[in-house]
Short mmCIF file of C-alpha atoms in Angstrom, two decimals:
data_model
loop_
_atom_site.label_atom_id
_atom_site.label_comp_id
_atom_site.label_asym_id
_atom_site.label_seq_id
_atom_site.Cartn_x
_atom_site.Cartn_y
_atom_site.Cartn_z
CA UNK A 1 0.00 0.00 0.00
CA UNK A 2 2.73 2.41 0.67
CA UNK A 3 3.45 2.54 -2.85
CA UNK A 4 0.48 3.30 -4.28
CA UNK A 5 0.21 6.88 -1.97
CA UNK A 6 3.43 7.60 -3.25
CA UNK A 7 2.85 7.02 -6.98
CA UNK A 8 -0.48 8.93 -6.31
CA UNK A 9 0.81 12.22 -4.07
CA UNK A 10 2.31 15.00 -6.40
CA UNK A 11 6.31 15.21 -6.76
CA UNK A 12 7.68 18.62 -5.89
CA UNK A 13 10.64 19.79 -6.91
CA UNK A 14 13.64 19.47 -5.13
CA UNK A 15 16.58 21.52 -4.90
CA UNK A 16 18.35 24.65 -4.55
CA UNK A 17 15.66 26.55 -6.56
CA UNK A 18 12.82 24.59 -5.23
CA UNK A 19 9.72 26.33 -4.02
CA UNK A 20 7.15 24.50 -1.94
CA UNK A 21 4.43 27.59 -3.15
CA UNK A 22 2.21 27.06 -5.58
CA UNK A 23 2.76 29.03 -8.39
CA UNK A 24 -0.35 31.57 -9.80
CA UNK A 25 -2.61 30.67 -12.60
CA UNK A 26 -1.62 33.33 -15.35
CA UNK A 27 -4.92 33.24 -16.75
CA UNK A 28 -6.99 34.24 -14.15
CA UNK A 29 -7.09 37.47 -12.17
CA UNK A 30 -5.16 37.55 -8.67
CA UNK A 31 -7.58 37.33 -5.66
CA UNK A 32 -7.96 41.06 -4.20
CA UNK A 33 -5.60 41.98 -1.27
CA UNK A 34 -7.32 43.09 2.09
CA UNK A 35 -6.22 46.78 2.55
CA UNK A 36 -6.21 48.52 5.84
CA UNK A 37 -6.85 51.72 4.69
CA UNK A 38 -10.88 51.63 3.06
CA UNK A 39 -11.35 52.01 -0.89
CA UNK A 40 -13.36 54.70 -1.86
CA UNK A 41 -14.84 55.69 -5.70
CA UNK A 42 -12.88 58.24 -6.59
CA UNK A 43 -16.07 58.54 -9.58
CA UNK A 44 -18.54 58.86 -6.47
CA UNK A 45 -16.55 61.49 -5.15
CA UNK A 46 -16.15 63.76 -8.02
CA UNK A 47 -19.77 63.33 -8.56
CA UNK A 48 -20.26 64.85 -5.18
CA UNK A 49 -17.85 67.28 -5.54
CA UNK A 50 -19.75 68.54 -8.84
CA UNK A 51 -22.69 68.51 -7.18
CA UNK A 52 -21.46 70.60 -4.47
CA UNK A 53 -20.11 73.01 -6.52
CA UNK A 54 -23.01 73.15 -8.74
CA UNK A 55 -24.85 74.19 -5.75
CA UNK A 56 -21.97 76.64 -4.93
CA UNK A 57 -22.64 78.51 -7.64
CA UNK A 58 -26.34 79.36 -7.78
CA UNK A 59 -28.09 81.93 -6.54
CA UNK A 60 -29.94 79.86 -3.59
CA UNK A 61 -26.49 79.32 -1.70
CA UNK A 62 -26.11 82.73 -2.21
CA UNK A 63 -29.65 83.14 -0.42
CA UNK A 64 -29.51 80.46 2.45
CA UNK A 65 -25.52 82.02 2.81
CA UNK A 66 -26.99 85.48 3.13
CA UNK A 67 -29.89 84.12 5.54
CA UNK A 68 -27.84 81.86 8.00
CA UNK A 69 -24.51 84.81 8.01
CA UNK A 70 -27.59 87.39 9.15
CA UNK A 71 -29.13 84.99 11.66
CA UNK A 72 -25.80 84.34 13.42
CA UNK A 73 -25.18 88.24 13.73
CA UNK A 74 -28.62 89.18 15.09
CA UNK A 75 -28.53 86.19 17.30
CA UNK A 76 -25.10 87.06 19.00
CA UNK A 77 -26.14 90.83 18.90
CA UNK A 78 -29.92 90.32 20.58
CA UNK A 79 -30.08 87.00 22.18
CA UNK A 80 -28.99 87.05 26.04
CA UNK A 81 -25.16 86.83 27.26
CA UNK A 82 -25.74 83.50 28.15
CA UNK A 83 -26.87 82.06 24.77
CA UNK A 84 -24.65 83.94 22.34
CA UNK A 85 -21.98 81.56 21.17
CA UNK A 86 -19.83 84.25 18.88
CA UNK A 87 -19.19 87.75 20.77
CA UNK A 88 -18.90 90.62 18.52
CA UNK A 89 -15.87 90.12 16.64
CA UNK A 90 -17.79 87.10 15.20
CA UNK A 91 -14.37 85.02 15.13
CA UNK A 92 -16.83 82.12 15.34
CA UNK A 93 -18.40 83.60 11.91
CA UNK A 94 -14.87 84.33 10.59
CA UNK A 95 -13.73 80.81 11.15
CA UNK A 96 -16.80 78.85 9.77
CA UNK A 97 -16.23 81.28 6.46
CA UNK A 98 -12.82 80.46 6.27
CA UNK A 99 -13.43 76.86 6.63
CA UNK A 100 -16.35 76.66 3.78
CA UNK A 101 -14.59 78.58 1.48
CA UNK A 102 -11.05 76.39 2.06
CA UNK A 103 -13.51 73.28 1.31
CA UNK A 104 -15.56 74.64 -1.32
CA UNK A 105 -12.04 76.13 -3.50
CA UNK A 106 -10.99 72.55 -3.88
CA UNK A 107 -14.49 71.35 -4.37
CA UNK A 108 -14.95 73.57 -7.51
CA UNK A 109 -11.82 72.90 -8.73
CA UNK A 110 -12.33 69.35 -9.01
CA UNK A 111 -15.65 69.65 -10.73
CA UNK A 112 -13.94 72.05 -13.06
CA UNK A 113 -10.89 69.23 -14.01
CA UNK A 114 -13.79 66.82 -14.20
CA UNK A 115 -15.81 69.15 -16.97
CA UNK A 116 -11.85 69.81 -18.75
CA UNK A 117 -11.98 66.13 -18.89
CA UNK A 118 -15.04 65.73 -20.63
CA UNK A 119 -14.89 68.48 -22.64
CA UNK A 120 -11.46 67.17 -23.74
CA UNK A 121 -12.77 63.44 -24.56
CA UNK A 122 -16.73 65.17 -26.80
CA UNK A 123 -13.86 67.55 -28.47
CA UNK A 124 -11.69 64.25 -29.46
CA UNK A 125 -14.88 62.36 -30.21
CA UNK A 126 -16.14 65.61 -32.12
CA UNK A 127 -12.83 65.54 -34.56
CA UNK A 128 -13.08 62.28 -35.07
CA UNK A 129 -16.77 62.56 -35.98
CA UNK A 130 -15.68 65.41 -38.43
CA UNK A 131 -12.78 63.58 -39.48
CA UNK A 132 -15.12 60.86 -40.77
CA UNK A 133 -17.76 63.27 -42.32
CA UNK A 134 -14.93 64.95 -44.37
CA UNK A 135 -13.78 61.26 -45.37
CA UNK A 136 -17.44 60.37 -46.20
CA UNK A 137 -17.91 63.74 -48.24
CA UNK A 138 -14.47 63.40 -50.21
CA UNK A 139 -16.00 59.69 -50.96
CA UNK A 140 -19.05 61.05 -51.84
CA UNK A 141 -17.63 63.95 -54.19
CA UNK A 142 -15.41 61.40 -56.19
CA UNK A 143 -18.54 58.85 -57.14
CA UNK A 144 -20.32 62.06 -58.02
CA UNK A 145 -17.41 63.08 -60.40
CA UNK A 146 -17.22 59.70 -61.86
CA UNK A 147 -20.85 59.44 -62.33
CA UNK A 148 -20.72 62.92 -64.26
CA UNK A 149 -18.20 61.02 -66.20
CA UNK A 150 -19.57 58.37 -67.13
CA UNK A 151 -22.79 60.32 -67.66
CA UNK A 152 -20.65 62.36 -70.49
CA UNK A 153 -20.59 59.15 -72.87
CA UNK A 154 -24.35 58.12 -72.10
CA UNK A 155 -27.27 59.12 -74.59
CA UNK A 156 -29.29 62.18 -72.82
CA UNK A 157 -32.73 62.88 -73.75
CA UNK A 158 -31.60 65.96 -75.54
CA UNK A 159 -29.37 64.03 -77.24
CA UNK A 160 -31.90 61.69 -78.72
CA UNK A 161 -34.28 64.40 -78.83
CA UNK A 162 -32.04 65.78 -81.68
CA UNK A 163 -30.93 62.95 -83.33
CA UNK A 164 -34.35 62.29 -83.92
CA UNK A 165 -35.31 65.37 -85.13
CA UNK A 166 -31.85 65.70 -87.47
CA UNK A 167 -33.78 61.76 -89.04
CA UNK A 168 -37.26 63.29 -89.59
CA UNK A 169 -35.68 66.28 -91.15
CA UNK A 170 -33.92 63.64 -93.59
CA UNK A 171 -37.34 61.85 -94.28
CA UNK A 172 -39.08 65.15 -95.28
CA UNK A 173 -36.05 65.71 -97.49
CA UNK A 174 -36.92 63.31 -100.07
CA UNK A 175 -37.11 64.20 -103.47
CA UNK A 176 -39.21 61.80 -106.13
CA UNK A 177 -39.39 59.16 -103.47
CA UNK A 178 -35.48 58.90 -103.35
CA UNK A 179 -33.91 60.04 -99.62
CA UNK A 180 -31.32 62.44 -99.81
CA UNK A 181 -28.58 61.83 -97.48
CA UNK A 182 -26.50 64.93 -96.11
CA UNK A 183 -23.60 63.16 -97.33
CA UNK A 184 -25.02 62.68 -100.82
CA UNK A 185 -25.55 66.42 -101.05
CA UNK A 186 -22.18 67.56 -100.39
CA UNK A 187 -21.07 65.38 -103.24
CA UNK A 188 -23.57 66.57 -105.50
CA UNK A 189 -24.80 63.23 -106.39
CA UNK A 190 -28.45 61.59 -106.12
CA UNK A 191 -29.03 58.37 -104.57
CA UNK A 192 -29.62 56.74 -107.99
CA UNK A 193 -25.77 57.74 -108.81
CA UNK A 194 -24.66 54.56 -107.27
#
């Protein structure tokens, strides 16, 4: 029996090189590593920032800015000693408008690399668009001019039109029942000359 469980275990190399790992499968993707610092979307969070700075720059912030800086003055001008929380100075006021505007600077400058972004990738999918239009019209133009060609050796209507007319002027040329060919005339002979 001893036998058989050797012939059936796996041999591993031996040697100065050996490994006793297994070595990864190279087609299929590597297992994902446990991180100790959390992933975030960085798409989420440029979406956020966008819409943060979208609301930045309306006229409603501008409103509920106005509403909430005028509501902290009165408050800590009117309300009693013991509930104001920013004496006159407002360093309180000064602080919180400091901090806002050193979040929202970054904010709207994110949005705005985000917008450069896609305005740079619909401007490279706009030249290639035109790109392919002036292709498709330069196609275009040369079947045209080789129709027009090709149209040049073709019988028109007009052209019939006249040949037809030049025939039945011929037929109404006939003299004693003979037909007088233009050719005939310039000679000066009659058809019975032949």
């Amino acid at each position: 029996m001893a036998p058989e469980r050797e012939s059936t275990r796996e041999r591993t190399p031996a040697g100065a090189t050996a490994t006793n790992r297994t070595r990864p499968r190279l087609d299929q993707p590597r297992p994902p590593r446990r991180r100790i610092v959390p992933e975030w979307d960085p798409e989420a969070f440029g979406r956020l920032s966008e819409r943060i700075a979208r609301f930045l720059g309306t006229g409603r912030f501008i409103v509920w800015m106005t509403f909430v800086i005028i509501l902290w003055v009165v408050w800590n001008i009117f309300a009693p000693h013991d509930l104001r929380f920013d004496e006159y100075p407002f360093i309180f006021l000064t602080l919180m408008l400091s901090l806002q505007a050193s979040y929202a600077a970054p904010l709207i400058l994110l949005a705005q690399n985000r917008q450069d972004d896609r305005d740079r990738v619909n401007l490279e999918q706009d030249r290639k668009q035109n790109e392919r239009s002036i292709a498709d019209t330069e196609y275009l133009t040369r079947e045209i001019a080789t129709l027009r060609i090709g149209l040049g050796e073709v019988a028109t209507r007009d052209w019939i039109r006249s040949e037809l007319q030049d025939l039945v002027k011929e037929l109404e040329g006939r003299r004693d029942g003979h037909v007088v060919f233009p050719a005939e005339r310039s000679h000066g002979r009659d058809a019975d000359d032949r």
